Coordinates of C-alpha atoms in Angstrom, one line a residue:
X15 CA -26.4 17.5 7.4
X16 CA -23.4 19.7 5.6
X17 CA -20.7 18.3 7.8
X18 CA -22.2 15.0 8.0
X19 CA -22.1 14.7 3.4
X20 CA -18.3 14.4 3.4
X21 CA -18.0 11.7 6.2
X22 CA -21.1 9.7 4.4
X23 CA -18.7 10.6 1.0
X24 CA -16.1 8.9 2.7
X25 CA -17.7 5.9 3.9
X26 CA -19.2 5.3 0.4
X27 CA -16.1 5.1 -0.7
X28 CA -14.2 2.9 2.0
X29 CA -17.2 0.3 0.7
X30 CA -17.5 0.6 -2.7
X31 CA -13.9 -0.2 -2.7
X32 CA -13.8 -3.4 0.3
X33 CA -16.5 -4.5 -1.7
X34 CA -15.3 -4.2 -5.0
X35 CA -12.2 -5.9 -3.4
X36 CA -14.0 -8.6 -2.1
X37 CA -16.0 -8.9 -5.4
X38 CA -12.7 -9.2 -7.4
X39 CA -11.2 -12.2 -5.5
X40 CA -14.8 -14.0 -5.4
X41 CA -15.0 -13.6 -9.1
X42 CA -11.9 -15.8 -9.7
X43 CA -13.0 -19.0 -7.9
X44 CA -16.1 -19.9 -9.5
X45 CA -14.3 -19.5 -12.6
X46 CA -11.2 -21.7 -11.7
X47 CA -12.8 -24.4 -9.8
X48 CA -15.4 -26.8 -11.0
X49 CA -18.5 -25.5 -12.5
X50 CA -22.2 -26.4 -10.7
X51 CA -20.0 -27.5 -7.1
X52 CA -20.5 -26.3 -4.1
X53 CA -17.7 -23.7 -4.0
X54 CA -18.7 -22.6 -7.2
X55 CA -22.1 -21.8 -6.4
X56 CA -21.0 -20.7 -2.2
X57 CA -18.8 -18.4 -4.4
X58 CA -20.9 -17.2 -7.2
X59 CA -23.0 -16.0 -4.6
X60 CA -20.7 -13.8 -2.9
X61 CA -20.0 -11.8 -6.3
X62 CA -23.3 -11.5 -6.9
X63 CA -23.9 -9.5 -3.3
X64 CA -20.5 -8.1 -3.1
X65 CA -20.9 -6.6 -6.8
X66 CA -24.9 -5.3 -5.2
X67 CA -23.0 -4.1 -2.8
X68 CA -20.5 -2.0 -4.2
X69 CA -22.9 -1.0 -7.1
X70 CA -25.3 0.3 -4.0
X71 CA -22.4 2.2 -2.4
X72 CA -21.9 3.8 -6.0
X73 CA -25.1 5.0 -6.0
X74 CA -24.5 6.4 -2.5
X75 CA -21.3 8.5 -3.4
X76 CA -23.3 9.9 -7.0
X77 CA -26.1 11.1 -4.5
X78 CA -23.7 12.8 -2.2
X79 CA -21.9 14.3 -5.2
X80 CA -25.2 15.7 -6.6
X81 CA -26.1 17.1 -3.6
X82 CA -23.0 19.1 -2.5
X83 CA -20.3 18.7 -5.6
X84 CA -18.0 20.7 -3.4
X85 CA -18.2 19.1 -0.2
X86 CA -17.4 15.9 -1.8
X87 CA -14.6 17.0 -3.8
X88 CA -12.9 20.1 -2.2
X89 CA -10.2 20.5 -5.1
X90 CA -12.8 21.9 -7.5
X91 CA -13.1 24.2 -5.4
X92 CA -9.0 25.5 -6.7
X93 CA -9.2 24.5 -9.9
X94 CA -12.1 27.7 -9.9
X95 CA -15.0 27.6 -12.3
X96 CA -12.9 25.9 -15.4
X97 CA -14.8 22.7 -14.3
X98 CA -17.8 23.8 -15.3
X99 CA -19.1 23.4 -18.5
X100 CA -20.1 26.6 -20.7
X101 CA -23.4 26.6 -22.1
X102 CA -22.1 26.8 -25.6
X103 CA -20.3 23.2 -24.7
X104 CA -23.5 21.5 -23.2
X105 CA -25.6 22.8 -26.0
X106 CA -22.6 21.1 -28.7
X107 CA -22.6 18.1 -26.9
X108 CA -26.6 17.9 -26.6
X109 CA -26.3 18.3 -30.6
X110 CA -23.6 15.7 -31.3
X111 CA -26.0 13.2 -28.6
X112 CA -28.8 13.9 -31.0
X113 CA -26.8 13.0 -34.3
X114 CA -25.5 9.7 -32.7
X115 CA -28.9 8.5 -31.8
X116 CA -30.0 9.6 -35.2
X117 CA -27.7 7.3 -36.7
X118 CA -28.3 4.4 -34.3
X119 CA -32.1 4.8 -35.1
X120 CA -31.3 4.5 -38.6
X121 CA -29.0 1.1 -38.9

């Protein structure tokens, strides 16, 4: 399964990027042509899968990143452990998380 993560990384990518593609251009004719016609509604359609679609093959390359970050992304592995965050940052940004939702509670 190791050597198989960074070829399914790969693949992940390739369609989360001809889909997004696709998406992109399908999203502009609905919006130009004539709303409730045919190629308006054809088209809607397509951006609504393609944009599925690349959303699913997001979710694909997270997963493969959770499960081996260093499979999917050999330059961490020479940038050395300044990537990681120290437990004195996590526990600051934990706290300032806190106060924000505080003060969204409270407006």
């Amino acid at each position: 399964m190791e050597t198989l993560l960074p070829a399914a990384f790969k693949t992940f990518v390739a369609l989360h990027i001809a889909f997004g593609s696709v998406g992109l251009v399908a999203f502009w004719v609905p919006v130009v042509g004539r709303k409730g016609g045919a190629a308006h509604k054809r088209w809607g359609k397509v951006f609504t899968w393609t944009m599925l679609a690349t959303g699913s093959a997001a979710i694909g390359i997270s997963a493969c990143t959770l499960i081996d970050p260093i499979a999917t992304h050999p330059h961490l592995v020479e940038a050395g452990a300044t990537w990681i965050r120290s437990e004195e940052h996590t526990s600051e940004l934990q706290s300032r998380v806190g106060i924000s939702y505080a003060v969204f509670c409270l407006k």
